[in-house]
CSV table of C-alpha atoms and ligand atoms in Angstrom, one decimal:
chain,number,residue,atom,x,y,z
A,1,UNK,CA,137.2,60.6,129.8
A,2,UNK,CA,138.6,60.1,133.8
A,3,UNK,CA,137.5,63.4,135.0
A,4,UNK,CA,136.8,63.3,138.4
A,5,UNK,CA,133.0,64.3,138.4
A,6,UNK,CA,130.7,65.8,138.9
A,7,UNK,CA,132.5,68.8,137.2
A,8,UNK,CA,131.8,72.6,136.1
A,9,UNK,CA,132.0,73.7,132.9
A,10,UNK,CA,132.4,77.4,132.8
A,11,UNK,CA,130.6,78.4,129.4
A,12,UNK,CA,132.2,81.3,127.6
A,13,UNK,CA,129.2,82.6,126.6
A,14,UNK,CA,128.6,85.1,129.3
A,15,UNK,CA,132.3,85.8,129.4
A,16,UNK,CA,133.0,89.3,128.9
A,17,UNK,CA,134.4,89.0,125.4
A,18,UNK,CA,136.6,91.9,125.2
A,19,UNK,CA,138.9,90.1,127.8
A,20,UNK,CA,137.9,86.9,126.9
A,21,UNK,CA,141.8,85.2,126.8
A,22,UNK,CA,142.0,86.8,130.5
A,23,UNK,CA,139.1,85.5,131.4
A,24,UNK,CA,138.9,81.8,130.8
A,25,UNK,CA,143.2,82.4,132.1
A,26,UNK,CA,140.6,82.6,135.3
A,27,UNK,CA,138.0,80.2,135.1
A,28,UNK,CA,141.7,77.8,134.5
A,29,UNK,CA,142.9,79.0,137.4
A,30,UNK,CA,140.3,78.6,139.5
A,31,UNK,CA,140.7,74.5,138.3
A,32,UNK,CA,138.0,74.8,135.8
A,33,UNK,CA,139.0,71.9,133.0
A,34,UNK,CA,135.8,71.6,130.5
A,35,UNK,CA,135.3,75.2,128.6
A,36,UNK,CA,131.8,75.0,127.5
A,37,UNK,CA,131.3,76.8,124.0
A,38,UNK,CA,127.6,77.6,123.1
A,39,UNK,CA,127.9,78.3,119.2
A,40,UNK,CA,124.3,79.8,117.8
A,41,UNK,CA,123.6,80.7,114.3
A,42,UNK,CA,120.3,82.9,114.5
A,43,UNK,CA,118.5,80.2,112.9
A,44,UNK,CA,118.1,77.4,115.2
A,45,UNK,CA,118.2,80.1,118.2
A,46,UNK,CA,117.1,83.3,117.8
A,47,UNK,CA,121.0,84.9,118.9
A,48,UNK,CA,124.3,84.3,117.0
A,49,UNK,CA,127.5,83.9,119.3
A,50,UNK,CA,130.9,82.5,117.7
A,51,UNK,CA,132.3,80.3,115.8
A,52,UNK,CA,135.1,77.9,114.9
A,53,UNK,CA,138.1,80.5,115.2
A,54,UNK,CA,137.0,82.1,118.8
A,55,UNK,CA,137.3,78.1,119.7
A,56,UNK,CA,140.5,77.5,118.4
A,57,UNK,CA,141.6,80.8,120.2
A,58,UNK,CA,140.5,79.7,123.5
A,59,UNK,CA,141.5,75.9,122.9
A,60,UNK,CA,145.4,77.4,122.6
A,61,UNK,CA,145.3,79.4,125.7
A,62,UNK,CA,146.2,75.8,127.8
A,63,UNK,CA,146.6,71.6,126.5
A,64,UNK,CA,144.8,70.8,129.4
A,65,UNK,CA,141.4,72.8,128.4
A,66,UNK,CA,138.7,70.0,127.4
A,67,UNK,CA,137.0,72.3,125.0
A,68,UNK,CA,133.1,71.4,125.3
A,69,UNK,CA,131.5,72.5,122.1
A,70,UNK,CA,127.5,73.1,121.8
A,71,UNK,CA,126.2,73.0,118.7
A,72,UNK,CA,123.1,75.5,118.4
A,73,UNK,CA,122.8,75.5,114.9
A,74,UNK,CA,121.1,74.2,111.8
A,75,UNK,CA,122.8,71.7,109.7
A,76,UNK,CA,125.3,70.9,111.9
A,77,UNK,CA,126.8,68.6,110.0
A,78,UNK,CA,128.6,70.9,107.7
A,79,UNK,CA,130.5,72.8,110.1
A,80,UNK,CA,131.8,69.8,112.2
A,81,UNK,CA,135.1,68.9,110.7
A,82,UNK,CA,135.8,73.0,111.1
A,83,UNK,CA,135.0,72.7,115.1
A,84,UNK,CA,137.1,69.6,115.1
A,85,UNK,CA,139.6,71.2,113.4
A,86,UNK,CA,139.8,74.5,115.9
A,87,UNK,CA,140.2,72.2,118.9
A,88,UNK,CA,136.7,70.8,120.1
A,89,UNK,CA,136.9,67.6,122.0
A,90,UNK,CA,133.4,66.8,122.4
A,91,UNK,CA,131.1,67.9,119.8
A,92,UNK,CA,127.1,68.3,121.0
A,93,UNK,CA,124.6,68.7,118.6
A,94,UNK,CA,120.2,69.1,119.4
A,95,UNK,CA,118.5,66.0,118.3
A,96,UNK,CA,116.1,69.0,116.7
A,97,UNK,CA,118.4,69.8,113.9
A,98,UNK,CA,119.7,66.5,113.2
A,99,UNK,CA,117.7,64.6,110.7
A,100,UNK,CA,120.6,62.0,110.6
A,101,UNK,CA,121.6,61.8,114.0
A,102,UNK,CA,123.1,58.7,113.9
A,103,UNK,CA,125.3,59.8,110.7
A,104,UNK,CA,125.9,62.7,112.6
A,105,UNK,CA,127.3,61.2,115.5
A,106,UNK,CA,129.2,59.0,113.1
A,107,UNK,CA,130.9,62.1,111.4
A,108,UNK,CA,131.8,63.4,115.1
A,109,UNK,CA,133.8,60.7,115.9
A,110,UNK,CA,135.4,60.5,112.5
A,111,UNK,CA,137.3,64.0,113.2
A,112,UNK,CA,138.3,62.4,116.5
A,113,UNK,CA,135.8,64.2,118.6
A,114,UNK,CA,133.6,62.6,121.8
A,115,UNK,CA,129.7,62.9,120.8
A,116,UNK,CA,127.2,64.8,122.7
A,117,UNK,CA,123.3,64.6,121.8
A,118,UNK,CA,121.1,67.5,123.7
A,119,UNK,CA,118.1,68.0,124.1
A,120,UNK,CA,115.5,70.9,124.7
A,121,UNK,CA,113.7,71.5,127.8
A,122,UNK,CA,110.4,70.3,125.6
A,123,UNK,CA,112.1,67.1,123.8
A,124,UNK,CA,111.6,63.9,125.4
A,125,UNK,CA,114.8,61.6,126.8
A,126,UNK,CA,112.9,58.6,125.5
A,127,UNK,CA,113.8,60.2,121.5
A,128,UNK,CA,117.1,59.2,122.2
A,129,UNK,CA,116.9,55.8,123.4
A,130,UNK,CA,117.9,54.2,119.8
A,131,UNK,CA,121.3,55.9,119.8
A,132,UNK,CA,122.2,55.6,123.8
A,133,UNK,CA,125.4,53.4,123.2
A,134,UNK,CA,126.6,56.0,120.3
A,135,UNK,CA,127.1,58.4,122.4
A,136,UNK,CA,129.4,59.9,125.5
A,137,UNK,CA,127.3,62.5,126.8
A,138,UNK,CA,123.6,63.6,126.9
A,139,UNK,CA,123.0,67.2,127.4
A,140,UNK,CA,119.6,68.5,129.1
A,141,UNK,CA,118.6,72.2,128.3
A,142,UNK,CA,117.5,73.5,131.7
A,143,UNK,CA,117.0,76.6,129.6
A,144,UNK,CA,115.3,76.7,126.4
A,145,UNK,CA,118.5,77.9,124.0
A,146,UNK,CA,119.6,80.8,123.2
A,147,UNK,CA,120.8,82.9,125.7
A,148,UNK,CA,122.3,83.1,129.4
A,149,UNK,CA,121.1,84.6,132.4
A,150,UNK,CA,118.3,82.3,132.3
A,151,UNK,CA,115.8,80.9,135.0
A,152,UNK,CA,116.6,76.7,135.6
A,153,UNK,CA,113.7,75.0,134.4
A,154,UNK,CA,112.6,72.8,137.4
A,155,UNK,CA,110.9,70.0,135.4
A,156,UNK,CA,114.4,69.2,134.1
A,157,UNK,CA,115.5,67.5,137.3
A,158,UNK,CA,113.0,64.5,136.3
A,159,UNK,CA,114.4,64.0,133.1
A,160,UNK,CA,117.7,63.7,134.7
A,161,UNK,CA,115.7,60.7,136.9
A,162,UNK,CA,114.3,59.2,134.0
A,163,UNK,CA,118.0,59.6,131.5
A,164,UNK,CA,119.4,57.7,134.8
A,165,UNK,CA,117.0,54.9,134.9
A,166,UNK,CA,117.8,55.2,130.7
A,167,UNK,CA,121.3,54.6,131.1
A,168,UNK,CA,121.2,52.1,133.7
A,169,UNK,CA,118.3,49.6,131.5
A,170,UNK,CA,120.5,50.1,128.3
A,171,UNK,CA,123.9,49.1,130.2
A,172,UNK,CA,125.1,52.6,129.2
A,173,UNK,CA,128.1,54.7,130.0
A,174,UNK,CA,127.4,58.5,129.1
A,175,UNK,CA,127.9,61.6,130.9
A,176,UNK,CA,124.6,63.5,131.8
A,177,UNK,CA,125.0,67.0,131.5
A,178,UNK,CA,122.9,70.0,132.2
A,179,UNK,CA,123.1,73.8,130.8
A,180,UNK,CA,120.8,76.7,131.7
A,181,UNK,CA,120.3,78.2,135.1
A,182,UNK,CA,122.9,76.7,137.0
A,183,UNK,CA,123.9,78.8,139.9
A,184,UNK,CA,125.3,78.4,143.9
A,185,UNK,CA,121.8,77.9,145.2
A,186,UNK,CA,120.9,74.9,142.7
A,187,UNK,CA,124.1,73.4,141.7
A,188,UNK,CA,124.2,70.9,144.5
A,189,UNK,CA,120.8,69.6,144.1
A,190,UNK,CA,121.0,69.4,140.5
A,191,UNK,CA,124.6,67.6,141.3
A,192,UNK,CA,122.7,65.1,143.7
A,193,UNK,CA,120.0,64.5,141.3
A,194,UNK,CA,122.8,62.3,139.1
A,195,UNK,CA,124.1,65.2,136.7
A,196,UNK,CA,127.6,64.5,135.9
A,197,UNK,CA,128.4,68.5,134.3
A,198,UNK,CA,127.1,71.4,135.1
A,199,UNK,CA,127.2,74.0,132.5
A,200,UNK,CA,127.5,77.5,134.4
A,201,UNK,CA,127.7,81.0,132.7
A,202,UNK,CA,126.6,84.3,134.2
A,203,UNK,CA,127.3,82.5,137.8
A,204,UNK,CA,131.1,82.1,136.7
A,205,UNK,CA,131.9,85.1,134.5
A,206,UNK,CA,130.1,87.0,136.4
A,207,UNK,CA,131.7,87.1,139.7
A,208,UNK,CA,134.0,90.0,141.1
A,209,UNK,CA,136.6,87.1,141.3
A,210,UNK,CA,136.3,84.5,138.5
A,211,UNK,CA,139.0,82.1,139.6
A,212,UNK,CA,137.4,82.5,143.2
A,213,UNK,CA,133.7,81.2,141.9
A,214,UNK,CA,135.3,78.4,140.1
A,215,UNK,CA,136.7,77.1,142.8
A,216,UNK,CA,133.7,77.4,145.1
A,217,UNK,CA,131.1,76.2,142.5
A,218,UNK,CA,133.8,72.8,141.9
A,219,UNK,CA,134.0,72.8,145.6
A,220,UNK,CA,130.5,72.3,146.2
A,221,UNK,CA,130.5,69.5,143.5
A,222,UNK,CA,133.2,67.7,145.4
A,223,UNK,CA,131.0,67.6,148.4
A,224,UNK,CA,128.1,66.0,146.4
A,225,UNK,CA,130.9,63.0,145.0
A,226,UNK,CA,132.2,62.8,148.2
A,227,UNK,CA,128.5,61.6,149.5
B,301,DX5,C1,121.7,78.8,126.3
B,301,DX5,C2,123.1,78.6,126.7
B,301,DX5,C3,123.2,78.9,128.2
B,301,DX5,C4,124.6,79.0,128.7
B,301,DX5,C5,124.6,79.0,130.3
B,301,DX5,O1,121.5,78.5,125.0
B,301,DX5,O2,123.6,77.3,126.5
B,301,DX5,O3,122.5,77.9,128.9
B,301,DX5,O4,125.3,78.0,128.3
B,301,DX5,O5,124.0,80.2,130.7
B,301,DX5,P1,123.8,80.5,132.2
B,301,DX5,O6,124.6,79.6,133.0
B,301,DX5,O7,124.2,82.0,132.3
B,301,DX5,O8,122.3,80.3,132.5
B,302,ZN,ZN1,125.5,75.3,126.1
């Protein structure tokens, strides 16, 4: 992945779905380049969102669009080959639901897709530690998973310290990524804390100008890589 980071990920979650194509058109426009998809099933999360065909709607709206897929569902397993196959190019799924992870991760990259692990606000970093060099990107849930709009969950900025330290003893390259919470007042010290993407929802969709907030909220992650 040679994305300039830290980056945004606009997640289409709080987008407004009835103008959802217009929409993410936006977040492009304002130089977004991850779209964040947070799939839930009402099993693992007590809210169901979309699936497989809303992803392959929004991967064809531009090439460029990494599609950032979150898995918040049981079994992931069966339904990867169907994300892979609507567009996803990174695949995360909650260490909670995997009982395989390591096959899981596995079956990711056998459809061609980058692997993601996350992990709720409650779930240790050290649960991962066996699969650190399977995978391309860690997710933190600064929220605990289900909806948007949430509060950021302070306590996740020293799980970022300690996934750092993690990465650097196991001579590992993943992106740490955070998703819950993220907003204009926080982004920058979440950014400076070593978080590589920042997951934002209601802050991006739901701004007067979407394009606009992109830009700013990307802007203010420049700054941090500039430092
Ligand atoms: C929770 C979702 C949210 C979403 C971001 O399950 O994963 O964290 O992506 O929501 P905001 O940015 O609106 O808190
Ligand atoms: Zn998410």
């Amino acid at each position: 992945m040679n994305f300039s980071l830290p980056i945004l990920a606009p997640s289409i979650l709080a987008a407004d779905k009835a103008q959802l194509g217009v929409q993410v058109q936006a977040a492009l426009d304002g130089g977004a380049q991850w779209i964040h998809c947070d799939i839930m099933d009402g099993h693992f999360v007590p809210n169901i969102s979309f699936g497989p065909d809303v992803v392959g709607a929004v991967s064809r709206i531009s090439d460029e669009a990494f599609m950032d897929v979150h898995l918040m569902i049981e079994n992931p397993d069966q339904y990867i080959e169907a994300f892979c196959d609507a567009g996803a190019n990174l695949i995360s799924v909650h260490v909670e639901t995997c009982v395989h992870l390591h096959r899981t991760l596995q079956l990711i990259r056998s459809h061609g897709a980058l692997t993601g692990v996350v992990l709720n606000p409650a779930t240790t970093v050290y649960q991962i530690e066996p699969i650190l060099q399977e995978v391309d990107l860690v997710l933190l849930m600064s929220v605990n998973p289900g909806f948007g709009g949430q509060q950021f969950i302070p306590s996740t900025l020293s799980k970022v310290q300690e996934l750092v330290e993690l990465r650097e003893l196991n001579d590992a390259s993943f992106l740490i990524q955070i998703d819950g919470g993220v907003n204009s007042k926080n982004i920058t010290e979440i950014a400076e804390a070593g978080v590589d993407v920042l997951v934002a929802g209601n802050a991006v969709f739901s701004a007067e100008d979407i394009a606009a907030k992109v830009a700013e909220l990307q802007e203010r992650l420049d700054q941090v890589q500039g430092e």
